[in-house]
PDB file of C-alpha atoms in Angstrom:
ATOM      1  CA  MET A   1       0.000   0.000   0.000  1.00 63.00           C
ATOM      2  CA  ASN A   2       1.313   3.447  -0.949  1.00 76.00           C
ATOM      3  CA  ASP A   3       0.645   6.669   0.920  1.00 90.00           C
ATOM      4  CA  ASP A   4       1.474  10.249  -0.075  1.00 96.00           C
ATOM      5  CA  TYR A   5       3.329  12.574   2.292  1.00 97.00           C
ATOM      6  CA  THR A   6       4.807  16.056   2.183  1.00 96.00           C
ATOM      7  CA  LEU A   7       8.513  16.746   2.702  1.00 97.00           C
ATOM      8  CA  CYS A   8      10.334  19.913   1.602  1.00 96.00           C
ATOM      9  CA  GLY A   9       7.304  20.731  -0.535  1.00 95.00           C
ATOM     10  CA  TRP A  10       7.684  17.458  -2.441  1.00 97.00           C
ATOM     11  CA  ARG A  11       4.875  15.006  -2.929  1.00 97.00           C
ATOM     12  CA  VAL A  12       6.388  11.781  -1.574  1.00 98.00           C
ATOM     13  CA  ARG A  13       4.734   8.470  -2.430  1.00 97.00           C
ATOM     14  CA  SER A  14       5.956   5.724  -0.129  1.00 97.00           C
ATOM     15  CA  GLY A  15       5.423   2.000   0.213  1.00 96.00           C
ATOM     16  CA  LEU A  16       6.831   2.334   3.739  1.00 96.00           C
ATOM     17  CA  ALA A  17       4.565   4.052   6.259  1.00 95.00           C
ATOM     18  CA  LEU A  18       6.120   7.356   7.380  1.00 95.00           C
ATOM     19  CA  PRO A  19       4.230   8.540  10.479  1.00 91.00           C
ATOM     20  CA  GLU A  20       6.899  11.204  11.052  1.00 90.00           C
ATOM     21  CA  LEU A  21       5.679  13.145   7.998  1.00 94.00           C
ATOM     22  CA  LEU A  22       2.505  15.099   7.335  1.00 94.00           C
ATOM     23  CA  PRO A  23       0.086  13.767   4.709  1.00 95.00           C
ATOM     24  CA  TRP A  24       0.091  15.387   1.277  1.00 96.00           C
ATOM     25  CA  VAL A  25      -2.695  17.958   0.975  1.00 92.00           C
ATOM     26  CA  GLY A  26      -1.438  19.906  -2.035  1.00 86.00           C
ATOM     27  CA  GLU A  27      -2.515  19.908  -5.638  1.00 89.00           C
ATOM     28  CA  HIS A  28      -3.053  16.696  -7.540  1.00 90.00           C
ATOM     29  CA  ARG A  29       0.160  15.988  -9.439  1.00 93.00           C
ATOM     30  CA  GLU A  30       2.632  13.221 -10.015  1.00 96.00           C
ATOM     31  CA  PRO A  31       4.836  12.445  -6.999  1.00 97.00           C
ATOM     32  CA  ASP A  32       8.214  14.159  -6.830  1.00 97.00           C
ATOM     33  CA  VAL A  33       9.792  11.282  -4.917  1.00 98.00           C
ATOM     34  CA  VAL A  34       8.772   7.596  -5.008  1.00 98.00           C
ATOM     35  CA  ILE A  35       9.868   5.167  -2.275  1.00 98.00           C
ATOM     36  CA  THR A  36       9.346   1.449  -2.848  1.00 98.00           C
ATOM     37  CA  ILE A  37      10.111  -1.747  -0.960  1.00 97.00           C
ATOM     38  CA  GLY A  38      11.753  -4.369  -3.167  1.00 97.00           C
ATOM     39  CA  ARG A  39      14.931  -5.829  -4.504  1.00 97.00           C
ATOM     40  CA  VAL A  40      17.730  -3.377  -5.315  1.00 97.00           C
ATOM     41  CA  SER A  41      18.976  -3.686  -8.892  1.00 96.00           C
ATOM     42  CA  LEU A  42      22.345  -2.035  -9.396  1.00 95.00           C
ATOM     43  CA  PRO A  43      23.786  -0.613 -12.644  1.00 95.00           C
ATOM     44  CA  ALA A  44      25.945  -2.902 -14.753  1.00 94.00           C
ATOM     45  CA  THR A  45      28.820  -0.431 -14.565  1.00 95.00           C
ATOM     46  CA  PRO A  46      31.000  -0.364 -11.424  1.00 95.00           C
ATOM     47  CA  PRO A  47      30.794   2.474  -8.871  1.00 97.00           C
ATOM     48  CA  ILE A  48      33.352   5.263  -9.075  1.00 96.00           C
ATOM     49  CA  HIS A  49      33.509   5.962  -5.336  1.00 95.00           C
ATOM     50  CA  THR A  50      33.375   3.619  -2.359  1.00 95.00           C
ATOM     51  CA  LEU A  51      32.742   5.167   1.049  1.00 91.00           C
ATOM     52  CA  PRO A  52      32.011   3.591   4.436  1.00 90.00           C
ATOM     53  CA  PHE A  53      28.620   1.834   4.059  1.00 95.00           C
ATOM     54  CA  SER A  54      28.033   3.350   0.613  1.00 97.00           C
ATOM     55  CA  GLN A  55      28.954   3.449  -3.057  1.00 98.00           C
ATOM     56  CA  ILE A  56      28.405   6.140  -5.691  1.00 98.00           C
ATOM     57  CA  TRP A  57      27.997   5.712  -9.459  1.00 97.00           C
ATOM     58  CA  PRO A  58      28.992   8.192 -12.222  1.00 95.00           C
ATOM     59  CA  ASP A  59      25.447   9.579 -12.552  1.00 94.00           C
ATOM     60  CA  GLY A  60      25.174  10.178  -8.789  1.00 96.00           C
ATOM     61  CA  GLY A  61      23.300   6.945  -8.045  1.00 97.00           C
ATOM     62  CA  TYR A  62      23.914   6.013  -4.424  1.00 98.00           C
ATOM     63  CA  LEU A  63      23.836   2.685  -2.590  1.00 98.00           C
ATOM     64  CA  PHE A  64      23.652   2.736   1.217  1.00 98.00           C
ATOM     65  CA  THR A  65      24.098  -0.609   3.006  1.00 97.00           C
ATOM     66  CA  LEU A  66      23.641  -1.574   6.657  1.00 96.00           C
ATOM     67  CA  GLU A  67      23.935  -5.277   7.468  1.00 94.00           C
ATOM     68  CA  THR A  68      21.342  -5.158  10.255  1.00 93.00           C
ATOM     69  CA  VAL A  69      18.842  -2.952   8.395  1.00 96.00           C
ATOM     70  CA  GLY A  70      19.052  -3.350   4.624  1.00 97.00           C
ATOM     71  CA  ARG A  71      20.072  -1.650   1.387  1.00 98.00           C
ATOM     72  CA  TYR A  72      18.840   1.663  -0.033  1.00 98.00           C
ATOM     73  CA  TRP A  73      19.258   2.605  -3.693  1.00 98.00           C
ATOM     74  CA  VAL A  74      18.846   6.351  -4.307  1.00 98.00           C
ATOM     75  CA  SER A  75      18.777   7.741  -7.842  1.00 98.00           C
ATOM     76  CA  ALA A  76      18.135  11.031  -9.664  1.00 96.00           C
ATOM     77  CA  GLY A  77      16.751  12.694  -6.528  1.00 97.00           C
ATOM     78  CA  LYS A  78      13.449  10.993  -7.336  1.00 97.00           C
ATOM     79  CA  THR A  79      13.475   7.295  -6.482  1.00 98.00           C
ATOM     80  CA  VAL A  80      14.414   5.244  -3.441  1.00 98.00           C
ATOM     81  CA  VAL A  81      14.310   1.449  -3.369  1.00 98.00           C
ATOM     82  CA  ILE A  82      14.570  -0.159   0.066  1.00 98.00           C
ATOM     83  CA  GLU A  83      15.603  -3.803   0.353  1.00 98.00           C
ATOM     84  CA  PRO A  84      15.209  -4.686   4.054  1.00 98.00           C
ATOM     85  CA  VAL A  85      17.040  -7.561   5.681  1.00 97.00           C
ATOM     86  CA  GLU A  86      14.893 -10.279   7.199  1.00 94.00           C
ATOM     87  CA  ASN A  87      13.068  -9.107  10.344  1.00 92.00           C
ATOM     88  CA  ALA A  88      14.237  -5.508   9.931  1.00 93.00           C
ATOM     89  CA  HIS A  89      12.305  -3.082  12.142  1.00 90.00           C
ATOM     90  CA  GLU A  90      10.333  -0.431  10.278  1.00 92.00           C
ATOM     91  CA  ALA A  91      11.508   2.168  12.794  1.00 88.00           C
ATOM     92  CA  ASP A  92      15.133   1.469  11.810  1.00 90.00           C
ATOM     93  CA  LEU A  93      14.248   1.626   8.112  1.00 95.00           C
ATOM     94  CA  ARG A  94      12.676   5.040   8.663  1.00 93.00           C
ATOM     95  CA  VAL A  95      15.593   6.409  10.707  1.00 91.00           C
ATOM     96  CA  PHE A  96      18.071   5.926   7.861  1.00 94.00           C
ATOM     97  CA  LEU A  97      15.564   6.822   5.158  1.00 96.00           C
ATOM     98  CA  LEU A  98      14.836  10.160   6.835  1.00 94.00           C
ATOM     99  CA  GLY A  99      18.520  10.656   7.681  1.00 93.00           C
ATOM    100  CA  THR A 100      21.303   9.654   5.313  1.00 96.00           C
ATOM    101  CA  VAL A 101      19.032   8.816   2.362  1.00 97.00           C
ATOM    102  CA  PHE A 102      17.159  12.109   2.717  1.00 97.00           C
ATOM    103  CA  GLY A 103      20.456  14.002   2.700  1.00 97.00           C
ATOM    104  CA  VAL A 104      21.600  12.206  -0.448  1.00 98.00           C
ATOM    105  CA  LEU A 105      18.267  12.941  -2.159  1.00 98.00           C
ATOM    106  CA  CYS A 106      18.830  16.619  -1.437  1.00 98.00           C
ATOM    107  CA  HIS A 107      22.332  16.534  -2.914  1.00 98.00           C
ATOM    108  CA  GLN A 108      20.984  14.796  -6.015  1.00 98.00           C
ATOM    109  CA  ARG A 109      18.314  17.516  -6.297  1.00 97.00           C
ATOM    110  CA  ARG A 110      21.043  20.179  -6.015  1.00 96.00           C
ATOM    111  CA  LEU A 111      19.832  21.497  -2.674  1.00 97.00           C
ATOM    112  CA  LEU A 112      22.029  22.516   0.257  1.00 97.00           C
ATOM    113  CA  PRO A 113      21.490  20.291   3.336  1.00 97.00           C
ATOM    114  CA  LEU A 114      23.120  21.634   6.505  1.00 97.00           C
ATOM    115  CA  HIS A 115      23.546  20.366  10.054  1.00 96.00           C
ATOM    116  CA  ALA A 116      21.150  22.990  11.412  1.00 96.00           C
ATOM    117  CA  SER A 117      17.756  23.699  12.953  1.00 96.00           C
ATOM    118  CA  ALA A 118      15.421  26.540  11.983  1.00 97.00           C
ATOM    119  CA  VAL A 119      12.403  28.414  13.317  1.00 97.00           C
ATOM    120  CA  ARG A 120      10.156  31.051  11.767  1.00 96.00           C
ATOM    121  CA  MET A 121      10.420  34.637  12.932  1.00 94.00           C
ATOM    122  CA  GLY A 122       8.249  37.168  11.161  1.00 91.00           C
ATOM    123  CA  MET A 123       8.218  36.333   7.464  1.00 90.00           C
ATOM    124  CA  GLY A 124      11.489  34.410   7.410  1.00 94.00           C
ATOM    125  CA  ALA A 125      13.613  31.712   9.008  1.00 96.00           C
ATOM    126  CA  VAL A 126      16.306  31.993  11.653  1.00 96.00           C
ATOM    127  CA  VAL A 127      18.792  29.141  11.297  1.00 97.00           C
ATOM    128  CA  MET A 128      21.126  27.680  13.943  1.00 96.00           C
ATOM    129  CA  ALA A 129      23.935  25.604  12.408  1.00 96.00           C
ATOM    130  CA  GLY A 130      26.621  23.636  14.182  1.00 92.00           C
ATOM    131  CA  ASP A 131      28.404  20.362  14.727  1.00 89.00           C
ATOM    132  CA  CYS A 132      26.631  17.344  16.200  1.00 85.00           C
ATOM    133  CA  GLY A 133      25.867  17.724  19.899  1.00 81.00           C
ATOM    134  CA  VAL A 134      26.375  21.484  20.045  1.00 86.00           C
ATOM    135  CA  GLY A 135      22.738  22.182  20.994  1.00 87.00           C
ATOM    136  CA  LYS A 136      20.977  23.203  17.756  1.00 91.00           C
ATOM    137  CA  SER A 137      17.815  21.229  18.522  1.00 91.00           C
ATOM    138  CA  THR A 138      17.805  22.403  22.131  1.00 90.00           C
ATOM    139  CA  LEU A 139      17.963  26.045  21.049  1.00 92.00           C
ATOM    140  CA  ALA A 140      15.181  25.477  18.535  1.00 93.00           C
ATOM    141  CA  ALA A 141      13.095  23.850  21.287  1.00 91.00           C
ATOM    142  CA  GLY A 142      13.686  26.872  23.530  1.00 92.00           C
ATOM    143  CA  LEU A 143      12.540  29.200  20.750  1.00 94.00           C
ATOM    144  CA  ARG A 144       9.502  26.994  20.093  1.00 92.00           C
ATOM    145  CA  GLN A 145       8.527  27.422  23.728  1.00 90.00           C
ATOM    146  CA  ARG A 146       8.642  31.156  23.110  1.00 92.00           C
ATOM    147  CA  GLY A 147       6.121  30.788  20.286  1.00 93.00           C
ATOM    148  CA  TYR A 148       8.279  30.454  17.166  1.00 95.00           C
ATOM    149  CA  PRO A 149       7.164  27.646  14.829  1.00 95.00           C
ATOM    150  CA  LEU A 150       9.624  24.932  13.883  1.00 96.00           C
ATOM    151  CA  VAL A 151      10.702  24.831  10.232  1.00 97.00           C
ATOM    152  CA  ALA A 152      13.408  22.158  10.407  1.00 96.00           C
ATOM    153  CA  ASP A 153      15.339  20.268  13.055  1.00 94.00           C
ATOM    154  CA  ASP A 154      18.814  18.740  12.942  1.00 90.00           C
ATOM    155  CA  THR A 155      18.956  18.915   9.124  1.00 95.00           C
ATOM    156  CA  THR A 156      17.941  22.145   7.386  1.00 97.00           C
ATOM    157  CA  ILE A 157      17.490  22.131   3.607  1.00 98.00           C
ATOM    158  CA  ILE A 158      18.240  25.375   1.787  1.00 97.00           C
ATOM    159  CA  GLN A 159      17.335  26.062  -1.822  1.00 97.00           C
ATOM    160  CA  VAL A 160      19.674  28.493  -3.540  1.00 94.00           C
ATOM    161  CA  SER A 161      18.583  30.169  -6.776  1.00 83.00           C
ATOM    162  CA  PRO A 162      20.522  32.720  -8.859  1.00 75.00           C
ATOM    163  CA  SER A 163      17.484  35.017  -8.972  1.00 72.00           C
ATOM    164  CA  HIS A 164      15.959  34.562  -5.501  1.00 78.00           C
ATOM    165  CA  THR A 165      16.864  34.862  -1.837  1.00 86.00           C
ATOM    166  CA  PRO A 166      17.883  31.458  -0.395  1.00 94.00           C
ATOM    167  CA  VAL A 167      14.928  29.738   1.254  1.00 97.00           C
ATOM    168  CA  VAL A 168      14.556  27.047   3.914  1.00 97.00           C
ATOM    169  CA  LEU A 169      12.353  24.151   2.842  1.00 97.00           C
ATOM    170  CA  PRO A 170      10.231  22.772   5.718  1.00 96.00           C
ATOM    171  CA  SER A 171      11.205  19.212   6.619  1.00 93.00           C
ATOM    172  CA  TYR A 172       9.935  16.989   9.462  1.00 90.00           C
ATOM    173  CA  PRO A 173       7.378  18.102  12.075  1.00 93.00           C
ATOM    174  CA  TYR A 174       9.334  16.636  14.968  1.00 89.00           C
ATOM    175  CA  GLN A 175      12.476  17.272  17.008  1.00 88.00           C
ATOM    176  CA  LYS A 176      15.207  14.974  18.313  1.00 85.00           C
ATOM    177  CA  LEU A 177      15.934  15.912  21.926  1.00 86.00           C
ATOM    178  CA  CYS A 178      17.919  14.390  24.781  1.00 82.00           C
ATOM    179  CA  LEU A 179      16.271  13.162  27.958  1.00 80.00           C
ATOM    180  CA  ASP A 180      17.619  15.963  30.164  1.00 82.00           C
ATOM    181  CA  VAL A 181      16.070  18.558  27.827  1.00 84.00           C
ATOM    182  CA  LEU A 182      12.721  16.766  27.919  1.00 81.00           C
ATOM    183  CA  GLU A 183      12.797  16.574  31.701  1.00 81.00           C
ATOM    184  CA  MET A 184      13.647  20.262  31.991  1.00 83.00           C
ATOM    185  CA  MET A 185      10.789  21.148  29.617  1.00 80.00           C
ATOM    186  CA  LYS A 186       8.420  18.723  31.400  1.00 79.00           C
ATOM    187  CA  ILE A 187       7.739  16.785  28.191  1.00 77.00           C
ATOM    188  CA  PRO A 188       6.588  13.223  28.950  1.00 74.00           C
ATOM    189  CA  VAL A 189       8.574  10.414  27.321  1.00 67.00           C
ATOM    190  CA  ILE A 190       7.204   7.116  26.023  1.00 61.00           C
ATOM    191  CA  ASN A 191       9.177   4.226  24.559  1.00 53.00           C
ATOM    192  CA  GLU A 192       7.838   4.863  21.057  1.00 51.00           C
ATOM    193  CA  MET A 193       9.699   8.176  21.019  1.00 57.00           C
ATOM    194  CA  VAL A 194      13.168   6.572  21.145  1.00 56.00           C
ATOM    195  CA  ASN A 195      15.153   7.521  18.042  1.00 58.00           C
ATOM    196  CA  ARG A 196      16.939   4.156  17.926  1.00 58.00           C
ATOM    197  CA  PRO A 197      17.609   1.527  20.612  1.00 55.00           C
ATOM    198  CA  GLY A 198      20.685   2.553  22.552  1.00 57.00           C
ATOM    199  CA  GLN A 199      20.576   6.188  21.434  1.00 62.00           C
ATOM    200  CA  PRO A 200      19.810   8.823  24.097  1.00 65.00           C
ATOM    201  CA  LYS A 201      17.564  10.894  21.824  1.00 76.00           C
ATOM    202  CA  TYR A 202      13.804  10.952  21.442  1.00 79.00           C
ATOM    203  CA  HIS A 203      11.436  11.999  18.649  1.00 80.00           C
ATOM    204  CA  ILE A 204       9.155  14.752  19.908  1.00 83.00           C
ATOM    205  CA  PRO A 205       6.199  15.693  17.673  1.00 84.00           C
ATOM    206  CA  ALA A 206       6.151  19.336  16.599  1.00 86.00           C
ATOM    207  CA  THR A 207       3.078  19.186  14.380  1.00 85.00           C
ATOM    208  CA  VAL A 208       1.248  21.973  16.224  1.00 85.00           C
ATOM    209  CA  GLY A 209       2.351  25.240  14.650  1.00 87.00           C
ATOM    210  CA  PHE A 210       4.794  23.543  12.289  1.00 94.00           C
ATOM    211  CA  GLU A 211       5.678  25.828   9.379  1.00 94.00           C
ATOM    212  CA  THR A 212       4.820  24.186   6.050  1.00 93.00           C
ATOM    213  CA  ALA A 213       5.781  26.998   3.632  1.00 94.00           C
ATOM    214  CA  PRO A 214       9.298  27.761   2.326  1.00 96.00           C
ATOM    215  CA  LEU A 215      10.802  30.785   4.058  1.00 96.00           C
ATOM    216  CA  PRO A 216      13.652  33.154   3.139  1.00 95.00           C
ATOM    217  CA  VAL A 217      16.724  32.863   5.347  1.00 95.00           C
ATOM    218  CA  LEU A 218      16.948  35.994   7.526  1.00 92.00           C
ATOM    219  CA  LYS A 219      19.754  35.200   9.950  1.00 94.00           C
ATOM    220  CA  MET A 220      22.076  32.324  10.629  1.00 96.00           C
ATOM    221  CA  TYR A 221      23.912  31.561  13.849  1.00 96.00           C
ATOM    222  CA  ILE A 222      26.834  29.140  13.776  1.00 95.00           C
ATOM    223  CA  VAL A 223      26.812  27.657  17.279  1.00 93.00           C
ATOM    224  CA  TYR A 224      29.925  26.748  19.281  1.00 91.00           C
ATOM    225  CA  ARG A 225      30.298  25.538  22.857  1.00 85.00           C
ATOM    226  CA  ARG A 226      33.320  26.580  24.890  1.00 82.00           C
ATOM    227  CA  VAL A 227      34.357  27.531  28.405  1.00 82.00           C
ATOM    228  CA  CYS A 228      34.074  31.297  28.825  1.00 77.00           C
ATOM    229  CA  LYS A 229      33.180  33.917  31.433  1.00 78.00           C
ATOM    230  CA  MET A 230      29.894  34.990  29.846  1.00 81.00           C
ATOM    231  CA  PRO A 231      26.830  32.726  29.456  1.00 83.00           C
ATOM    232  CA  TYR A 232      26.907  33.441  25.719  1.00 86.00           C
ATOM    233  CA  SER A 233      28.248  35.875  23.154  1.00 89.00           C
ATOM    234  CA  ILE A 234      27.208  36.769  19.605  1.00 92.00           C
ATOM    235  CA  GLU A 235      29.582  38.240  17.054  1.00 93.00           C
ATOM    236  CA  LYS A 236      29.458  39.010  13.352  1.00 94.00           C
ATOM    237  CA  ILE A 237      31.365  36.568  11.175  1.00 94.00           C
ATOM    238  CA  THR A 238      33.206  37.363   7.952  1.00 93.00           C
ATOM    239  CA  HIS A 239      32.075  35.855   4.665  1.00 93.00           C
ATOM    240  CA  GLY A 240      35.250  33.789   4.370  1.00 93.00           C
ATOM    241  CA  ALA A 241      34.971  32.363   7.872  1.00 94.00           C
ATOM    242  CA  ALA A 242      31.267  31.658   7.381  1.00 95.00           C
ATOM    243  CA  MET A 243      31.932  29.766   4.143  1.00 94.00           C
ATOM    244  CA  GLN A 244      34.630  27.696   5.789  1.00 93.00           C
ATOM    245  CA  SER A 245      32.365  26.784   8.705  1.00 93.00           C
ATOM    246  CA  LEU A 246      29.320  25.981   6.563  1.00 93.00           C
ATOM    247  CA  GLY A 247      31.400  23.870   4.203  1.00 91.00           C
ATOM    248  CA  ARG A 248      32.249  21.678   7.183  1.00 92.00           C
ATOM    249  CA  MET A 249      28.602  21.543   8.305  1.00 94.00           C
ATOM    250  CA  LEU A 250      27.259  20.247   5.016  1.00 96.00           C
ATOM    251  CA  TYR A 251      25.040  17.258   5.832  1.00 96.00           C
ATOM    252  CA  ARG A 252      26.471  14.027   4.390  1.00 95.00           C
ATOM    253  CA  ARG A 253      29.373  16.137   3.225  1.00 95.00           C
ATOM    254  CA  ILE A 254      31.583  13.390   1.768  1.00 94.00           C
ATOM    255  CA  ALA A 255      28.771  12.018  -0.387  1.00 95.00           C
ATOM    256  CA  GLY A 256      27.778  15.544  -1.393  1.00 96.00           C
ATOM    257  CA  HIS A 257      31.273  16.280  -2.673  1.00 95.00           C
ATOM    258  CA  GLN A 258      31.096  13.203  -4.891  1.00 95.00           C
ATOM    259  CA  ILE A 259      27.579  13.872  -6.223  1.00 96.00           C
ATOM    260  CA  VAL A 260      27.612  17.659  -6.745  1.00 96.00           C
ATOM    261  CA  PRO A 261      30.404  19.441  -8.645  1.00 94.00           C
ATOM    262  CA  LYS A 262      32.615  21.301  -6.192  1.00 91.00           C
ATOM    263  CA  SER A 263      32.176  24.539  -8.114  1.00 93.00           C
ATOM    264  CA  GLU A 264      28.404  24.266  -7.706  1.00 93.00           C
ATOM    265  CA  LEU A 265      28.658  23.566  -3.968  1.00 93.00           C
ATOM    266  CA  PHE A 266      31.001  26.548  -3.605  1.00 93.00           C
ATOM    267  CA  HIS A 267      28.578  28.773  -5.511  1.00 92.00           C
ATOM    268  CA  ASN A 268      25.594  27.709  -3.383  1.00 93.00           C
ATOM    269  CA  VAL A 269      27.395  28.270  -0.072  1.00 94.00           C
ATOM    270  CA  ALA A 270      28.743  31.626  -1.329  1.00 93.00           C
ATOM    271  CA  ALA A 271      25.248  32.747  -2.403  1.00 93.00           C
ATOM    272  CA  LEU A 272      23.841  31.837   1.016  1.00 94.00           C
ATOM    273  CA  VAL A 273      26.589  33.697   2.881  1.00 94.00           C
ATOM    274  CA  LYS A 274      26.348  36.749   0.628  1.00 92.00           C
ATOM    275  CA  THR A 275      22.613  37.237   1.196  1.00 91.00           C
ATOM    276  CA  THR A 276      22.341  36.241   4.878  1.00 93.00           C
ATOM    277  CA  SER A 277      23.394  37.957   8.084  1.00 92.00           C
ATOM    278  CA  MET A 278      25.852  35.479   9.599  1.00 95.00           C
ATOM    279  CA  TYR A 279      26.928  35.295  13.251  1.00 96.00           C
ATOM    280  CA  ARG A 280      28.933  33.122  15.623  1.00 94.00           C
ATOM    281  CA  LEU A 281      27.020  32.167  18.749  1.00 93.00           C
ATOM    282  CA  TYR A 282      29.332  31.063  21.562  1.00 90.00           C
ATOM    283  CA  VAL A 283      27.556  29.234  24.388  1.00 89.00           C
ATOM    284  CA  ASN A 284      29.318  28.636  27.699  1.00 84.00           C
ATOM    285  CA  GLU A 285      29.440  24.842  28.037  1.00 80.00           C
ATOM    286  CA  ARG A 286      29.323  25.227  31.841  1.00 78.00           C
ATOM    287  CA  GLU A 287      26.033  27.110  31.693  1.00 75.00           C
ATOM    288  CA  PRO A 288      23.236  25.023  33.256  1.00 72.00           C
ATOM    289  CA  LEU A 289      20.413  23.780  31.064  1.00 69.00           C
ATOM    290  CA  SER A 290      17.985  25.771  33.190  1.00 70.00           C
ATOM    291  CA  SER A 291      19.319  28.946  31.525  1.00 80.00           C
ATOM    292  CA  LEU A 292      17.983  27.835  28.127  1.00 82.00           C
ATOM    293  CA  ASP A 293      15.078  30.275  28.225  1.00 84.00           C
ATOM    294  CA  ARG A 294      17.449  33.175  28.880  1.00 87.00           C
ATOM    295  CA  LEU A 295      19.599  32.161  25.903  1.00 89.00           C
ATOM    296  CA  ALA A 296      16.518  31.711  23.692  1.00 90.00           C
ATOM    297  CA  ALA A 297      15.341  35.176  24.737  1.00 91.00           C
ATOM    298  CA  ALA A 298      18.729  36.646  23.793  1.00 90.00           C
ATOM    299  CA  ILE A 299      18.591  35.043  20.345  1.00 91.00           C
ATOM    300  CA  GLU A 300      15.031  36.316  19.962  1.00 92.00           C
ATOM    301  CA  VAL A 301      16.032  39.904  20.711  1.00 92.00           C
ATOM    302  CA  HIS A 302      19.110  39.773  18.496  1.00 91.00           C
ATOM    303  CA  ALA A 303      17.310  38.117  15.586  1.00 90.00           C
ATOM    304  CA  GLN A 304      14.325  40.481  15.780  1.00 83.00           C
ATOM    305  CA  ARG A 305      16.573  43.390  14.885  1.00 74.00           C
ATOM    306  CA  GLU A 306      16.815  41.916  11.411  1.00 52.00           C
ATOM    307  CA  VAL A 307      13.251  40.628  11.231  1.00 48.00           C
ATOM    308  CA  CYS A 308      11.783  44.036  12.010  1.00 43.00           C
ATOM    309  CA  LYS A 309      13.830  45.997   9.470  1.00 42.00           C
TER     310      LYS A 309
END
C-alpha cells in the first residue's frame, strides 16, 4: 500500500509508512519522490567511489548498506528502493531513510542540506547551524517554547537560486531531543519516542504550529560551545569564515562532494553567505540547562533586529 506525504514541498509516495511526515494535501500531481520496498537492482557499470557503508555511481546513483537494516538505492533525486534484511524493524528503516538517504536525495536535487535547525520569525527563518551535539535542537526547542514555529530540526534544507533569496524548505514536524532537555521542559517520554535503541535521543512531535511553507533565510547563527566567562556571546562573522564553517557543516558532506560538482557547492554556499546575516554564537558549556530560556530570549532579541527591518 502506498501513501502520499509532504517533505520539503515534495509530494512523496511511499510503500513504507512514514508517520513522522505530514500527509500530502497539495494539488493533484505526479509524486516528486517515489519510495518502494523491493529488490535493489544495481547498474551494470561499477561504482566510481566507495565510502564507508556506501557506493556512488557516475550519474550520482547512491547505494547505502547496513547489514542489520538493509540496502537503499537512491537515484536522480526521485526514487528510493529499500531492500530490508529479514526481520528488519520499520523504525530502523525510517531512521536511515529520513537521515542519510534524505540528505543524499537533497544533494541529487542540487539542494544545500546543513547540520542545522530553523524556526520562523516574522516572514522568514532563523537558522542555527553547528556540529553534532552542540545544541541546535535544544535552542530550537527553547525558541519553540517562546512561540516560534519549527521549520526544520537537525537537518535544514536550503534552496539556492541565482534570482531569488535562499529559502529554507520545511522538513519533518518533529524534534530529536535528549532526555535531560525533555525533563527540563516537562515533556513526557514514552518508549515509542526513542530515536533508535541505545541512542539517548527521542522523537518529539512538533506538528502543532509547524511551518509548512518555504521561508527566506533571515539570519544564521553558527553555534559553538566553549568555556568562557559569559553565558553566551554573539559576534558578526566574515564571509570567508562563514563559508569555511558551513562547508564543514554540510550534511552528508563526503557524499555531497562526490555527487555535486565542487564549483556548484562553492557557488551555493557563497550565495547563502552573501545574502544572509551570519553570526557566531558562543555558548558557555558550563552554563546550566535551566538557563535555556534566557539564551533563547537573547537570540530572539538579536534576531528580531533583522526581522523588524
